[in-house]
PDB file of C-alpha atoms and ligand atoms in Angstrom:
ATOM      1  CA  MET A   1     -36.053 -19.117  36.024  1.00  0.00           C
ATOM      2  CA  LYS A   2     -34.114 -21.602  33.878  1.00  0.00           C
ATOM      3  CA  TYR A   3     -30.538 -22.343  34.931  1.00  0.00           C
ATOM      4  CA  GLU A   4     -27.530 -23.824  33.184  1.00  0.00           C
ATOM      5  CA  LYS A   5     -25.727 -26.322  35.446  1.00  0.00           C
ATOM      6  CA  SER A   6     -22.052 -25.658  36.206  1.00  0.00           C
ATOM      7  CA  GLU A   7     -19.720 -27.278  33.702  1.00  0.00           C
ATOM      8  CA  GLY A   8     -18.987 -30.915  34.505  1.00  0.00           C
ATOM      9  CA  TRP A   9     -21.813 -31.078  37.057  1.00  0.00           C
ATOM     10  CA  LEU A  10     -22.828 -34.678  37.790  1.00  0.00           C
ATOM     11  CA  ASP A  11     -26.511 -35.332  38.421  1.00  0.00           C
ATOM     12  CA  TRP A  12     -27.541 -37.500  41.367  1.00  0.00           C
ATOM     13  CA  HIS A  13     -27.873 -41.247  40.843  1.00  0.00           C
ATOM     14  CA  ALA A  14     -31.237 -41.961  39.212  1.00  0.00           C
ATOM     15  CA  ASN A  15     -31.474 -45.649  40.219  1.00  0.00           C
ATOM     16  CA  PRO A  16     -29.702 -46.280  43.503  1.00  0.00           C
ATOM     17  CA  SER A  17     -29.429 -49.931  44.489  1.00  0.00           C
ATOM     18  CA  THR A  18     -31.231 -51.413  47.465  1.00  0.00           C
ATOM     19  CA  PRO A  19     -28.773 -51.519  50.367  1.00  0.00           C
ATOM     20  CA  LYS A  20     -27.772 -54.883  51.759  1.00  0.00           C
ATOM     21  CA  PHE A  21     -27.503 -53.311  55.217  1.00  0.00           C
ATOM     22  CA  ARG A  22     -30.957 -52.963  56.761  1.00  0.00           C
ATOM     23  CA  LEU A  23     -31.169 -49.634  58.524  1.00  0.00           C
ATOM     24  CA  PRO A  24     -32.595 -49.866  62.054  1.00  0.00           C
ATOM     25  CA  GLU A  25     -36.176 -48.619  62.323  1.00  0.00           C
ATOM     26  CA  GLY A  26     -36.192 -44.849  62.949  1.00  0.00           C
ATOM     27  CA  SER A  27     -32.852 -44.069  61.244  1.00  0.00           C
ATOM     28  CA  VAL A  28     -32.108 -40.441  60.352  1.00  0.00           C
ATOM     29  CA  ASP A  29     -30.290 -39.257  57.223  1.00  0.00           C
ATOM     30  CA  ALA A  30     -28.667 -36.334  59.059  1.00  0.00           C
ATOM     31  CA  HIS A  31     -26.925 -34.616  56.145  1.00  0.00           C
ATOM     32  CA  CYS A  32     -28.690 -34.008  52.850  1.00  0.00           C
ATOM     33  CA  HIS A  33     -29.782 -31.041  50.752  1.00  0.00           C
ATOM     34  CA  VAL A  34     -32.463 -29.853  48.361  1.00  0.00           C
ATOM     35  CA  PHE A  35     -31.619 -27.799  45.263  1.00  0.00           C
ATOM     36  CA  GLY A  36     -34.511 -25.673  44.052  1.00  0.00           C
ATOM     37  CA  PRO A  37     -36.170 -26.647  41.844  1.00  0.00           C
ATOM     38  CA  GLY A  38     -34.750 -23.470  40.341  1.00  0.00           C
ATOM     39  CA  SER A  39     -38.069 -22.594  38.706  1.00  0.00           C
ATOM     40  CA  GLU A  40     -39.672 -22.382  42.154  1.00  0.00           C
ATOM     41  CA  PHE A  41     -36.785 -21.481  44.460  1.00  0.00           C
ATOM     42  CA  PRO A  42     -34.162 -19.395  42.642  1.00  0.00           C
ATOM     43  CA  PHE A  43     -30.478 -20.018  43.331  1.00  0.00           C
ATOM     44  CA  ALA A  44     -28.572 -17.231  45.097  1.00  0.00           C
ATOM     45  CA  LYS A  45     -26.821 -14.506  43.121  1.00  0.00           C
ATOM     46  CA  GLU A  46     -23.645 -15.003  45.140  1.00  0.00           C
ATOM     47  CA  ARG A  47     -23.505 -18.800  44.557  1.00  0.00           C
ATOM     48  CA  LYS A  48     -20.243 -20.421  43.467  1.00  0.00           C
ATOM     49  CA  TYR A  49     -21.910 -23.206  41.474  1.00  0.00           C
ATOM     50  CA  THR A  50     -25.228 -23.913  39.771  1.00  0.00           C
ATOM     51  CA  PRO A  51     -26.520 -27.409  40.534  1.00  0.00           C
ATOM     52  CA  CYS A  52     -29.108 -29.621  38.872  1.00  0.00           C
ATOM     53  CA  ASP A  53     -32.529 -29.564  40.515  1.00  0.00           C
ATOM     54  CA  ALA A  54     -33.003 -31.927  43.457  1.00  0.00           C
ATOM     55  CA  SER A  55     -36.471 -31.501  44.909  1.00  0.00           C
ATOM     56  CA  LYS A  56     -38.009 -32.398  48.243  1.00  0.00           C
ATOM     57  CA  ASP A  57     -40.145 -35.107  46.633  1.00  0.00           C
ATOM     58  CA  GLN A  58     -37.059 -36.711  45.124  1.00  0.00           C
ATOM     59  CA  LEU A  59     -35.353 -36.548  48.536  1.00  0.00           C
ATOM     60  CA  PHE A  60     -38.356 -38.111  50.265  1.00  0.00           C
ATOM     61  CA  ALA A  61     -38.504 -40.896  47.646  1.00  0.00           C
ATOM     62  CA  LEU A  62     -34.842 -41.691  48.325  1.00  0.00           C
ATOM     63  CA  ARG A  63     -35.508 -41.641  52.092  1.00  0.00           C
ATOM     64  CA  ASP A  64     -38.222 -44.261  51.657  1.00  0.00           C
ATOM     65  CA  GLN A  65     -36.249 -46.390  49.223  1.00  0.00           C
ATOM     66  CA  LEU A  66     -33.169 -46.571  51.439  1.00  0.00           C
ATOM     67  CA  GLY A  67     -35.212 -47.178  54.602  1.00  0.00           C
ATOM     68  CA  PHE A  68     -34.642 -43.935  56.501  1.00  0.00           C
ATOM     69  CA  SER A  69     -37.434 -42.506  58.667  1.00  0.00           C
ATOM     70  CA  ARG A  70     -36.258 -38.904  58.786  1.00  0.00           C
ATOM     71  CA  ASN A  71     -34.035 -36.313  57.109  1.00  0.00           C
ATOM     72  CA  VAL A  72     -31.966 -33.391  58.319  1.00  0.00           C
ATOM     73  CA  ILE A  73     -31.807 -30.950  55.423  1.00  0.00           C
ATOM     74  CA  VAL A  74     -28.756 -28.698  55.486  1.00  0.00           C
ATOM     75  CA  GLN A  75     -28.955 -25.380  53.663  1.00  0.00           C
ATOM     76  CA  ALA A  76     -26.808 -25.643  50.528  1.00  0.00           C
ATOM     77  CA  THR A  77     -24.537 -22.750  49.597  1.00  0.00           C
ATOM     78  CA  CYS A  78     -26.145 -22.413  46.149  1.00  0.00           C
ATOM     79  CA  HIS A  79     -29.184 -20.974  47.981  1.00  0.00           C
ATOM     80  CA  GLY A  80     -27.136 -18.535  50.101  1.00  0.00           C
ATOM     81  CA  THR A  81     -29.174 -17.298  53.074  1.00  0.00           C
ATOM     82  CA  ASP A  82     -32.465 -17.754  51.228  1.00  0.00           C
ATOM     83  CA  ASN A  83     -33.711 -20.768  53.166  1.00  0.00           C
ATOM     84  CA  ARG A  84     -37.075 -21.086  51.403  1.00  0.00           C
ATOM     85  CA  ALA A  85     -36.437 -24.362  49.534  1.00  0.00           C
ATOM     86  CA  MET A  86     -35.150 -26.062  52.682  1.00  0.00           C
ATOM     87  CA  ILE A  87     -37.996 -24.669  54.822  1.00  0.00           C
ATOM     88  CA  ASP A  88     -40.579 -25.732  52.244  1.00  0.00           C
ATOM     89  CA  ALA A  89     -39.177 -29.267  52.380  1.00  0.00           C
ATOM     90  CA  CYS A  90     -39.215 -29.342  56.192  1.00  0.00           C
ATOM     91  CA  ILE A  91     -42.818 -28.171  56.315  1.00  0.00           C
ATOM     92  CA  ALA A  92     -43.946 -30.584  53.587  1.00  0.00           C
ATOM     93  CA  SER A  93     -42.333 -33.535  55.361  1.00  0.00           C
ATOM     94  CA  ASN A  94     -45.024 -33.728  58.052  1.00  0.00           C
ATOM     95  CA  GLY A  95     -42.466 -33.664  60.826  1.00  0.00           C
ATOM     96  CA  LYS A  96     -40.097 -36.125  59.148  1.00  0.00           C
ATOM     97  CA  ALA A  97     -37.514 -33.473  58.261  1.00  0.00           C
ATOM     98  CA  ARG A  98     -35.712 -30.855  60.295  1.00  0.00           C
ATOM     99  CA  GLY A  99     -33.309 -28.275  58.950  1.00  0.00           C
ATOM    100  CA  VAL A 100     -30.066 -26.373  59.351  1.00  0.00           C
ATOM    101  CA  ALA A 101     -30.201 -22.812  57.983  1.00  0.00           C
ATOM    102  CA  SER A 102     -27.769 -20.150  56.845  1.00  0.00           C
ATOM    103  CA  VAL A 103     -28.582 -16.748  58.340  1.00  0.00           C
ATOM    104  CA  LYS A 104     -27.203 -13.218  58.486  1.00  0.00           C
ATOM    105  CA  THR A 105     -26.421 -11.290  61.664  1.00  0.00           C
ATOM    106  CA  ASP A 106     -29.356  -8.943  61.122  1.00  0.00           C
ATOM    107  CA  ILE A 107     -31.994 -11.711  61.198  1.00  0.00           C
ATOM    108  CA  SER A 108     -34.769 -10.650  63.584  1.00  0.00           C
ATOM    109  CA  ASP A 109     -35.929 -12.630  66.620  1.00  0.00           C
ATOM    110  CA  HIS A 110     -39.271 -12.988  64.907  1.00  0.00           C
ATOM    111  CA  GLU A 111     -37.635 -14.570  61.834  1.00  0.00           C
ATOM    112  CA  LEU A 112     -35.659 -16.924  64.061  1.00  0.00           C
ATOM    113  CA  GLN A 113     -38.890 -17.973  65.755  1.00  0.00           C
ATOM    114  CA  ASP A 114     -40.450 -18.635  62.334  1.00  0.00           C
ATOM    115  CA  LEU A 115     -37.479 -20.810  61.404  1.00  0.00           C
ATOM    116  CA  HIS A 116     -37.842 -22.733  64.650  1.00  0.00           C
ATOM    117  CA  GLN A 117     -41.522 -23.224  63.961  1.00  0.00           C
ATOM    118  CA  ALA A 118     -40.685 -24.640  60.525  1.00  0.00           C
ATOM    119  CA  GLY A 119     -38.321 -27.210  62.059  1.00  0.00           C
ATOM    120  CA  ILE A 120     -34.937 -25.508  61.898  1.00  0.00           C
ATOM    121  CA  ARG A 121     -32.641 -26.570  64.738  1.00  0.00           C
ATOM    122  CA  GLY A 122     -29.237 -25.229  63.703  1.00  0.00           C
ATOM    123  CA  VAL A 123     -27.190 -22.841  61.587  1.00  0.00           C
ATOM    124  CA  ARG A 124     -24.299 -23.644  59.296  1.00  0.00           C
ATOM    125  CA  PHE A 125     -20.994 -21.752  59.308  1.00  0.00           C
ATOM    126  CA  ASN A 126     -19.040 -22.429  56.126  1.00  0.00           C
ATOM    127  CA  PHE A 127     -15.296 -21.799  55.842  1.00  0.00           C
ATOM    128  CA  VAL A 128     -14.715 -23.551  52.499  1.00  0.00           C
ATOM    129  CA  LYS A 129     -13.506 -20.800  50.167  1.00  0.00           C
ATOM    130  CA  ARG A 130     -14.519 -22.565  46.948  1.00  0.00           C
ATOM    131  CA  LEU A 131     -18.123 -22.512  48.249  1.00  0.00           C
ATOM    132  CA  VAL A 132     -18.599 -19.155  49.982  1.00  0.00           C
ATOM    133  CA  ASP A 133     -17.185 -15.741  50.779  1.00  0.00           C
ATOM    134  CA  VAL A 134     -16.257 -16.534  54.359  1.00  0.00           C
ATOM    135  CA  ILE A 135     -18.038 -14.451  57.043  1.00  0.00           C
ATOM    136  CA  PRO A 136     -15.785 -12.828  59.704  1.00  0.00           C
ATOM    137  CA  GLN A 137     -15.640 -14.663  63.021  1.00  0.00           C
ATOM    138  CA  ASN A 138     -17.030 -11.746  65.041  1.00  0.00           C
ATOM    139  CA  GLU A 139     -20.199 -11.830  62.917  1.00  0.00           C
ATOM    140  CA  LEU A 140     -20.455 -15.601  63.293  1.00  0.00           C
ATOM    141  CA  LEU A 141     -20.113 -15.232  67.048  1.00  0.00           C
ATOM    142  CA  THR A 142     -23.008 -12.750  67.036  1.00  0.00           C
ATOM    143  CA  ILE A 143     -25.138 -15.319  65.190  1.00  0.00           C
ATOM    144  CA  ALA A 144     -24.038 -18.042  67.631  1.00  0.00           C
ATOM    145  CA  GLN A 145     -25.120 -15.923  70.599  1.00  0.00           C
ATOM    146  CA  ARG A 146     -28.470 -15.214  68.943  1.00  0.00           C
ATOM    147  CA  ILE A 147     -29.319 -18.873  68.243  1.00  0.00           C
ATOM    148  CA  ALA A 148     -27.971 -20.409  71.480  1.00  0.00           C
ATOM    149  CA  PRO A 149     -31.072 -19.511  73.552  1.00  0.00           C
ATOM    150  CA  LEU A 150     -33.233 -21.419  71.047  1.00  0.00           C
ATOM    151  CA  GLY A 151     -31.374 -24.638  71.895  1.00  0.00           C
ATOM    152  CA  TRP A 152     -29.964 -24.798  68.357  1.00  0.00           C
ATOM    153  CA  HIS A 153     -26.491 -25.965  67.400  1.00  0.00           C
ATOM    154  CA  ILE A 154     -23.901 -24.915  64.810  1.00  0.00           C
ATOM    155  CA  VAL A 155     -22.718 -27.033  61.884  1.00  0.00           C
ATOM    156  CA  VAL A 156     -19.244 -26.137  60.615  1.00  0.00           C
ATOM    157  CA  TYR A 157     -17.658 -26.998  57.282  1.00  0.00           C
ATOM    158  CA  PHE A 158     -13.955 -26.412  56.644  1.00  0.00           C
ATOM    159  CA  GLU A 159     -10.916 -27.890  54.917  1.00  0.00           C
ATOM    160  CA  ALA A 160      -8.483 -29.904  57.072  1.00  0.00           C
ATOM    161  CA  ALA A 161      -5.670 -27.412  56.402  1.00  0.00           C
ATOM    162  CA  ASP A 162      -7.695 -24.644  58.102  1.00  0.00           C
ATOM    163  CA  LEU A 163      -8.346 -26.478  61.370  1.00  0.00           C
ATOM    164  CA  GLY A 164      -5.369 -24.837  63.126  1.00  0.00           C
ATOM    165  CA  ASP A 165      -6.779 -21.365  62.414  1.00  0.00           C
ATOM    166  CA  LEU A 166     -10.293 -22.295  63.487  1.00  0.00           C
ATOM    167  CA  GLU A 167     -10.015 -24.546  66.524  1.00  0.00           C
ATOM    168  CA  THR A 168      -9.899 -21.743  69.121  1.00  0.00           C
ATOM    169  CA  PHE A 169     -13.041 -20.268  67.563  1.00  0.00           C
ATOM    170  CA  PHE A 170     -14.833 -23.642  67.561  1.00  0.00           C
ATOM    171  CA  SER A 171     -13.839 -24.328  71.174  1.00  0.00           C
ATOM    172  CA  ALA A 172     -15.328 -20.971  72.244  1.00  0.00           C
ATOM    173  CA  LEU A 173     -18.727 -21.413  70.565  1.00  0.00           C
ATOM    174  CA  PRO A 174     -21.619 -21.491  73.048  1.00  0.00           C
ATOM    175  CA  THR A 175     -23.568 -24.392  71.505  1.00  0.00           C
ATOM    176  CA  ILE A 176     -22.975 -27.922  70.287  1.00  0.00           C
ATOM    177  CA  VAL A 177     -20.747 -27.724  67.203  1.00  0.00           C
ATOM    178  CA  VAL A 178     -21.133 -30.429  64.544  1.00  0.00           C
ATOM    179  CA  VAL A 179     -18.210 -30.797  62.137  1.00  0.00           C
ATOM    180  CA  ASP A 180     -19.078 -31.812  58.592  1.00  0.00           C
ATOM    181  CA  HIS A 181     -17.310 -34.850  57.142  1.00  0.00           C
ATOM    182  CA  MET A 182     -14.765 -35.320  59.996  1.00  0.00           C
ATOM    183  CA  GLY A 183     -13.067 -32.071  59.003  1.00  0.00           C
ATOM    184  CA  ARG A 184     -12.248 -33.515  55.559  1.00  0.00           C
ATOM    185  CA  PRO A 185      -9.144 -35.591  56.419  1.00  0.00           C
ATOM    186  CA  ASP A 186      -6.583 -36.487  53.784  1.00  0.00           C
ATOM    187  CA  VAL A 187      -7.137 -40.256  53.885  1.00  0.00           C
ATOM    188  CA  LYS A 188      -3.789 -40.936  52.194  1.00  0.00           C
ATOM    189  CA  LYS A 189      -2.225 -39.970  55.517  1.00  0.00           C
ATOM    190  CA  PRO A 190      -2.276 -42.368  58.488  1.00  0.00           C
ATOM    191  CA  VAL A 191      -5.332 -42.397  60.704  1.00  0.00           C
ATOM    192  CA  ASN A 192      -3.065 -42.009  63.769  1.00  0.00           C
ATOM    193  CA  GLY A 193      -0.820 -39.389  62.091  1.00  0.00           C
ATOM    194  CA  PRO A 194      -0.506 -35.766  63.289  1.00  0.00           C
ATOM    195  CA  GLU A 195      -3.156 -34.314  60.941  1.00  0.00           C
ATOM    196  CA  PHE A 196      -6.087 -36.516  61.921  1.00  0.00           C
ATOM    197  CA  SER A 197      -4.875 -36.634  65.541  1.00  0.00           C
ATOM    198  CA  GLN A 198      -5.322 -32.844  65.640  1.00  0.00           C
ATOM    199  CA  PHE A 199      -9.004 -33.317  64.838  1.00  0.00           C
ATOM    200  CA  VAL A 200      -9.387 -36.202  67.301  1.00  0.00           C
ATOM    201  CA  SER A 201      -7.753 -34.060  70.031  1.00  0.00           C
ATOM    202  CA  LEU A 202     -10.190 -31.244  69.296  1.00  0.00           C
ATOM    203  CA  MET A 203     -13.062 -33.649  69.997  1.00  0.00           C
ATOM    204  CA  GLU A 204     -11.295 -35.077  73.055  1.00  0.00           C
ATOM    205  CA  GLN A 205     -10.796 -31.647  74.573  1.00  0.00           C
ATOM    206  CA  ASN A 206     -14.240 -30.248  73.699  1.00  0.00           C
ATOM    207  CA  PRO A 207     -17.198 -32.422  74.654  1.00  0.00           C
ATOM    208  CA  HIS A 208     -19.502 -29.993  72.814  1.00  0.00           C
ATOM    209  CA  ILE A 209     -17.890 -30.869  69.463  1.00  0.00           C
ATOM    210  CA  TRP A 210     -19.556 -33.615  67.401  1.00  0.00           C
ATOM    211  CA  SER A 211     -18.680 -35.025  63.978  1.00  0.00           C
ATOM    212  CA  LYS A 212     -20.561 -36.208  60.934  1.00  0.00           C
ATOM    213  CA  VAL A 213     -18.820 -39.377  59.732  1.00  0.00           C
ATOM    214  CA  THR A 214     -20.051 -38.636  56.256  1.00  0.00           C
ATOM    215  CA  CYS A 215     -18.932 -38.269  52.670  1.00  0.00           C
ATOM    216  CA  PRO A 216     -16.606 -41.213  52.027  1.00  0.00           C
ATOM    217  CA  GLU A 217     -17.292 -40.535  48.335  1.00  0.00           C
ATOM    218  CA  ARG A 218     -15.798 -37.031  48.737  1.00  0.00           C
ATOM    219  CA  LEU A 219     -12.761 -38.113  50.734  1.00  0.00           C
ATOM    220  CA  SER A 220     -11.869 -41.379  49.010  1.00  0.00           C
ATOM    221  CA  PHE A 221      -9.027 -41.797  46.529  1.00  0.00           C
ATOM    222  CA  LYS A 222      -9.818 -45.459  45.925  1.00  0.00           C
ATOM    223  CA  GLY A 223     -13.476 -44.871  45.098  1.00  0.00           C
ATOM    224  CA  PRO A 224     -16.463 -47.118  45.610  1.00  0.00           C
ATOM    225  CA  GLN A 225     -15.056 -50.412  44.369  1.00  0.00           C
ATOM    226  CA  ALA A 226     -15.865 -53.292  46.648  1.00  0.00           C
ATOM    227  CA  LEU A 227     -13.393 -55.783  48.047  1.00  0.00           C
ATOM    228  CA  ASP A 228     -13.810 -59.379  46.892  1.00  0.00           C
ATOM    229  CA  GLY A 229     -17.160 -58.591  45.330  1.00  0.00           C
ATOM    230  CA  GLU A 230     -18.520 -57.530  48.729  1.00  0.00           C
ATOM    231  CA  ARG A 231     -20.518 -54.334  49.191  1.00  0.00           C
ATOM    232  CA  ALA A 232     -17.696 -52.723  51.187  1.00  0.00           C
ATOM    233  CA  PRO A 233     -17.067 -49.411  49.400  1.00  0.00           C
ATOM    234  CA  TYR A 234     -14.631 -46.572  50.139  1.00  0.00           C
ATOM    235  CA  GLN A 235     -12.285 -48.749  52.199  1.00  0.00           C
ATOM    236  CA  ASP A 236      -9.650 -46.013  52.462  1.00  0.00           C
ATOM    237  CA  VAL A 237     -12.086 -43.747  54.366  1.00  0.00           C
ATOM    238  CA  ALA A 238     -13.563 -46.413  56.659  1.00  0.00           C
ATOM    239  CA  PRO A 239     -10.727 -46.450  59.283  1.00  0.00           C
ATOM    240  CA  PHE A 240     -11.089 -42.682  59.829  1.00  0.00           C
ATOM    241  CA  ALA A 241     -14.836 -42.819  60.310  1.00  0.00           C
ATOM    242  CA  ARG A 242     -14.675 -45.967  62.433  1.00  0.00           C
ATOM    243  CA  HIS A 243     -12.071 -44.368  64.701  1.00  0.00           C
ATOM    244  CA  ILE A 244     -14.391 -41.420  65.382  1.00  0.00           C
ATOM    245  CA  VAL A 245     -17.479 -43.605  65.845  1.00  0.00           C
ATOM    246  CA  GLU A 246     -15.707 -45.916  68.304  1.00  0.00           C
ATOM    247  CA  GLN A 247     -14.057 -43.147  70.316  1.00  0.00           C
ATOM    248  CA  PHE A 248     -17.042 -40.749  70.392  1.00  0.00           C
ATOM    249  CA  PRO A 249     -20.126 -42.968  69.959  1.00  0.00           C
ATOM    250  CA  ASP A 250     -22.479 -40.376  71.482  1.00  0.00           C
ATOM    251  CA  ARG A 251     -21.302 -37.486  69.293  1.00  0.00           C
ATOM    252  CA  VAL A 252     -21.518 -38.793  65.739  1.00  0.00           C
ATOM    253  CA  LEU A 253     -24.075 -38.410  62.949  1.00  0.00           C
ATOM    254  CA  TRP A 254     -24.414 -40.016  59.533  1.00  0.00           C
ATOM    255  CA  GLY A 255     -26.012 -38.794  56.309  1.00  0.00           C
ATOM    256  CA  THR A 256     -26.045 -39.486  52.594  1.00  0.00           C
ATOM    257  CA  ASP A 257     -25.112 -35.941  51.455  1.00  0.00           C
ATOM    258  CA  TRP A 258     -27.649 -36.430  48.648  1.00  0.00           C
ATOM    259  CA  PRO A 259     -27.690 -34.897  45.987  1.00  0.00           C
ATOM    260  CA  HIS A 260     -23.884 -34.805  46.355  1.00  0.00           C
ATOM    261  CA  PRO A 261     -22.847 -31.322  45.231  1.00  0.00           C
ATOM    262  CA  ASN A 262     -19.604 -30.731  43.357  1.00  0.00           C
ATOM    263  CA  LEU A 263     -18.488 -34.291  42.776  1.00  0.00           C
ATOM    264  CA  ARG A 264     -16.389 -34.455  39.639  1.00  0.00           C
ATOM    265  CA  SER A 265     -15.063 -38.009  39.448  1.00  0.00           C
ATOM    266  CA  HIS A 266     -18.082 -40.190  40.199  1.00  0.00           C
ATOM    267  CA  MET A 267     -21.617 -39.973  41.501  1.00  0.00           C
ATOM    268  CA  PRO A 268     -22.206 -42.435  44.332  1.00  0.00           C
ATOM    269  CA  ASP A 269     -24.914 -45.069  44.396  1.00  0.00           C
ATOM    270  CA  ASP A 270     -26.766 -44.065  47.580  1.00  0.00           C
ATOM    271  CA  GLY A 271     -27.602 -47.718  48.307  1.00  0.00           C
ATOM    272  CA  LEU A 272     -23.896 -48.519  48.357  1.00  0.00           C
ATOM    273  CA  LEU A 273     -23.275 -45.555  50.655  1.00  0.00           C
ATOM    274  CA  VAL A 274     -25.686 -47.092  53.175  1.00  0.00           C
ATOM    275  CA  ASP A 275     -23.643 -50.292  52.939  1.00  0.00           C
ATOM    276  CA  PHE A 276     -20.647 -48.276  54.162  1.00  0.00           C
ATOM    277  CA  ILE A 277     -22.337 -47.876  57.579  1.00  0.00           C
ATOM    278  CA  PRO A 278     -21.614 -51.330  59.103  1.00  0.00           C
ATOM    279  CA  HIS A 279     -17.948 -50.890  58.187  1.00  0.00           C
ATOM    280  CA  ILE A 280     -17.697 -47.774  60.370  1.00  0.00           C
ATOM    281  CA  ALA A 281     -20.218 -48.725  63.068  1.00  0.00           C
ATOM    282  CA  PRO A 282     -19.776 -52.481  63.342  1.00  0.00           C
ATOM    283  CA  SER A 283     -22.132 -53.265  66.250  1.00  0.00           C
ATOM    284  CA  ALA A 284     -25.893 -52.824  66.572  1.00  0.00           C
ATOM    285  CA  LYS A 285     -25.271 -50.602  69.593  1.00  0.00           C
ATOM    286  CA  LEU A 286     -23.026 -48.217  67.648  1.00  0.00           C
ATOM    287  CA  GLN A 287     -25.437 -48.203  64.709  1.00  0.00           C
ATOM    288  CA  THR A 288     -28.363 -47.265  66.965  1.00  0.00           C
ATOM    289  CA  LYS A 289     -26.434 -44.361  68.472  1.00  0.00           C
ATOM    290  CA  LEU A 290     -25.166 -43.129  65.092  1.00  0.00           C
ATOM    291  CA  LEU A 291     -28.415 -43.432  63.176  1.00  0.00           C
ATOM    292  CA  ILE A 292     -31.110 -42.880  65.813  1.00  0.00           C
ATOM    293  CA  ASN A 293     -30.165 -41.773  69.346  1.00  0.00           C
ATOM    294  CA  ASN A 294     -27.693 -39.007  68.434  1.00  0.00           C
ATOM    295  CA  PRO A 295     -29.666 -37.307  65.638  1.00  0.00           C
ATOM    296  CA  MET A 296     -32.898 -37.586  67.621  1.00  0.00           C
ATOM    297  CA  ARG A 297     -31.235 -35.902  70.607  1.00  0.00           C
ATOM    298  CA  LEU A 298     -30.106 -33.019  68.428  1.00  0.00           C
ATOM    299  CA  TYR A 299     -33.051 -32.560  66.053  1.00  0.00           C
ATOM    300  CA  TRP A 300     -36.114 -34.150  67.698  1.00  0.00           C
ATOM    301  CA  PRO A 301     -35.296 -33.783  71.416  1.00  0.00           C
ATOM    302  CA  GLU A 302     -38.994 -33.801  72.267  1.00  0.00           C
ATOM    303  CA  LYS A 303     -39.233 -37.404  70.981  1.00  0.00           C
ATOM    304  CA  ASP A 304     -35.912 -38.510  72.484  1.00  0.00           C
ATOM    305  CA  SER A 305     -36.346 -41.080  75.229  1.00  0.00           C
TER     306      SER A 305
HETATM  307  C1  LIG B   1     -21.613 -30.971  51.240  1.00  0.00           C
HETATM  308  C2  LIG B   1     -20.403 -30.529  50.556  1.00  0.00           C
HETATM  309  C3  LIG B   1     -20.251 -29.564  49.622  1.00  0.00           C
HETATM  310  C4  LIG B   1     -21.163 -28.514  49.310  1.00  0.00           C
HETATM  311  C5  LIG B   1     -22.060 -27.934  50.131  1.00  0.00           C
HETATM  312  O1  LIG B   1     -23.669 -26.367  50.608  1.00  0.00           O
HETATM  313  C6  LIG B   1     -22.870 -26.767  49.769  1.00  0.00           C
HETATM  314  O2  LIG B   1     -22.713 -26.229  48.673  1.00  0.00           O
HETATM  315  O3  LIG B   1     -22.262 -28.385  51.344  1.00  0.00           O
HETATM  316  C7  LIG B   1     -18.966 -29.556  48.882  1.00  0.00           C
HETATM  317  O4  LIG B   1     -18.920 -29.035  47.764  1.00  0.00           O
HETATM  318  O5  LIG B   1     -17.964 -30.098  49.429  1.00  0.00           O
HETATM  319  O6  LIG B   1     -21.571 -31.280  52.412  1.00  0.00           O
HETATM  320  O7  LIG B   1     -22.667 -31.030  50.623  1.00  0.00           O
END
């Protein structure tokens, strides 16, 4: 099937630069997606956008160019609960990719086992209304109870303004809960102001809640420009991410978010995104936890030492 991309859709960066920051050996890109290709893996009827194609081979080429060893591929909303493209990528990776799926309440135990076999280790609950028709919390709780015995976790995506309505639900979930993109803070507000403090308190009070310190390109108002010619992009987002990394070093993950769905103002250079990492995890110890120890514990526990 041939698809027309959504109007204004920006394609992923074709020639990302080589990062100046050398990723430690064994680093995991713990948040990225595949889109189609649409000719092989059709996009969902209920999708809210139509992306460009972004195949597993293109993802794996980026992994190698940037210096990552592994990927965690998160089911993108444009594929709904049809996880085939993501599963195909996990299987083709020869153990170098694991996945996070979107599932319905009526998924059978057998299907869950098949997903596990393919490398899936979590499900995603999405509360962002521009991306999905939000599923009622009682249904999500049923899914949570079904996947908990498999040792999986739940990835949640929401807008900062909705945190108040969701935090009781998140606190009650029976698995590790990983929040996408620090709960999307408004980085024009102070890092120690009431809005971001609400998110920090949620993590303080719930040791099962983790955060991805991802997507500076989505949260930034200043954009990627470097300071003094240095490769120090997205400086308005860095204090938020660094705060989370320093306070919760054992509960943070990092990922590129390639191929960067729904960006309208600019498409990031993925090499420059990697150069954001030392600005939020300034020591080798923090970098090892963020890029290796934490994602390995969650996605490759059998290899975790
Ligand atoms: C992200 C963010 C977005 C989209 C999706 O699955 C998706 O469609 O996750 C977004 O538009 O903010 O994490 O990729």
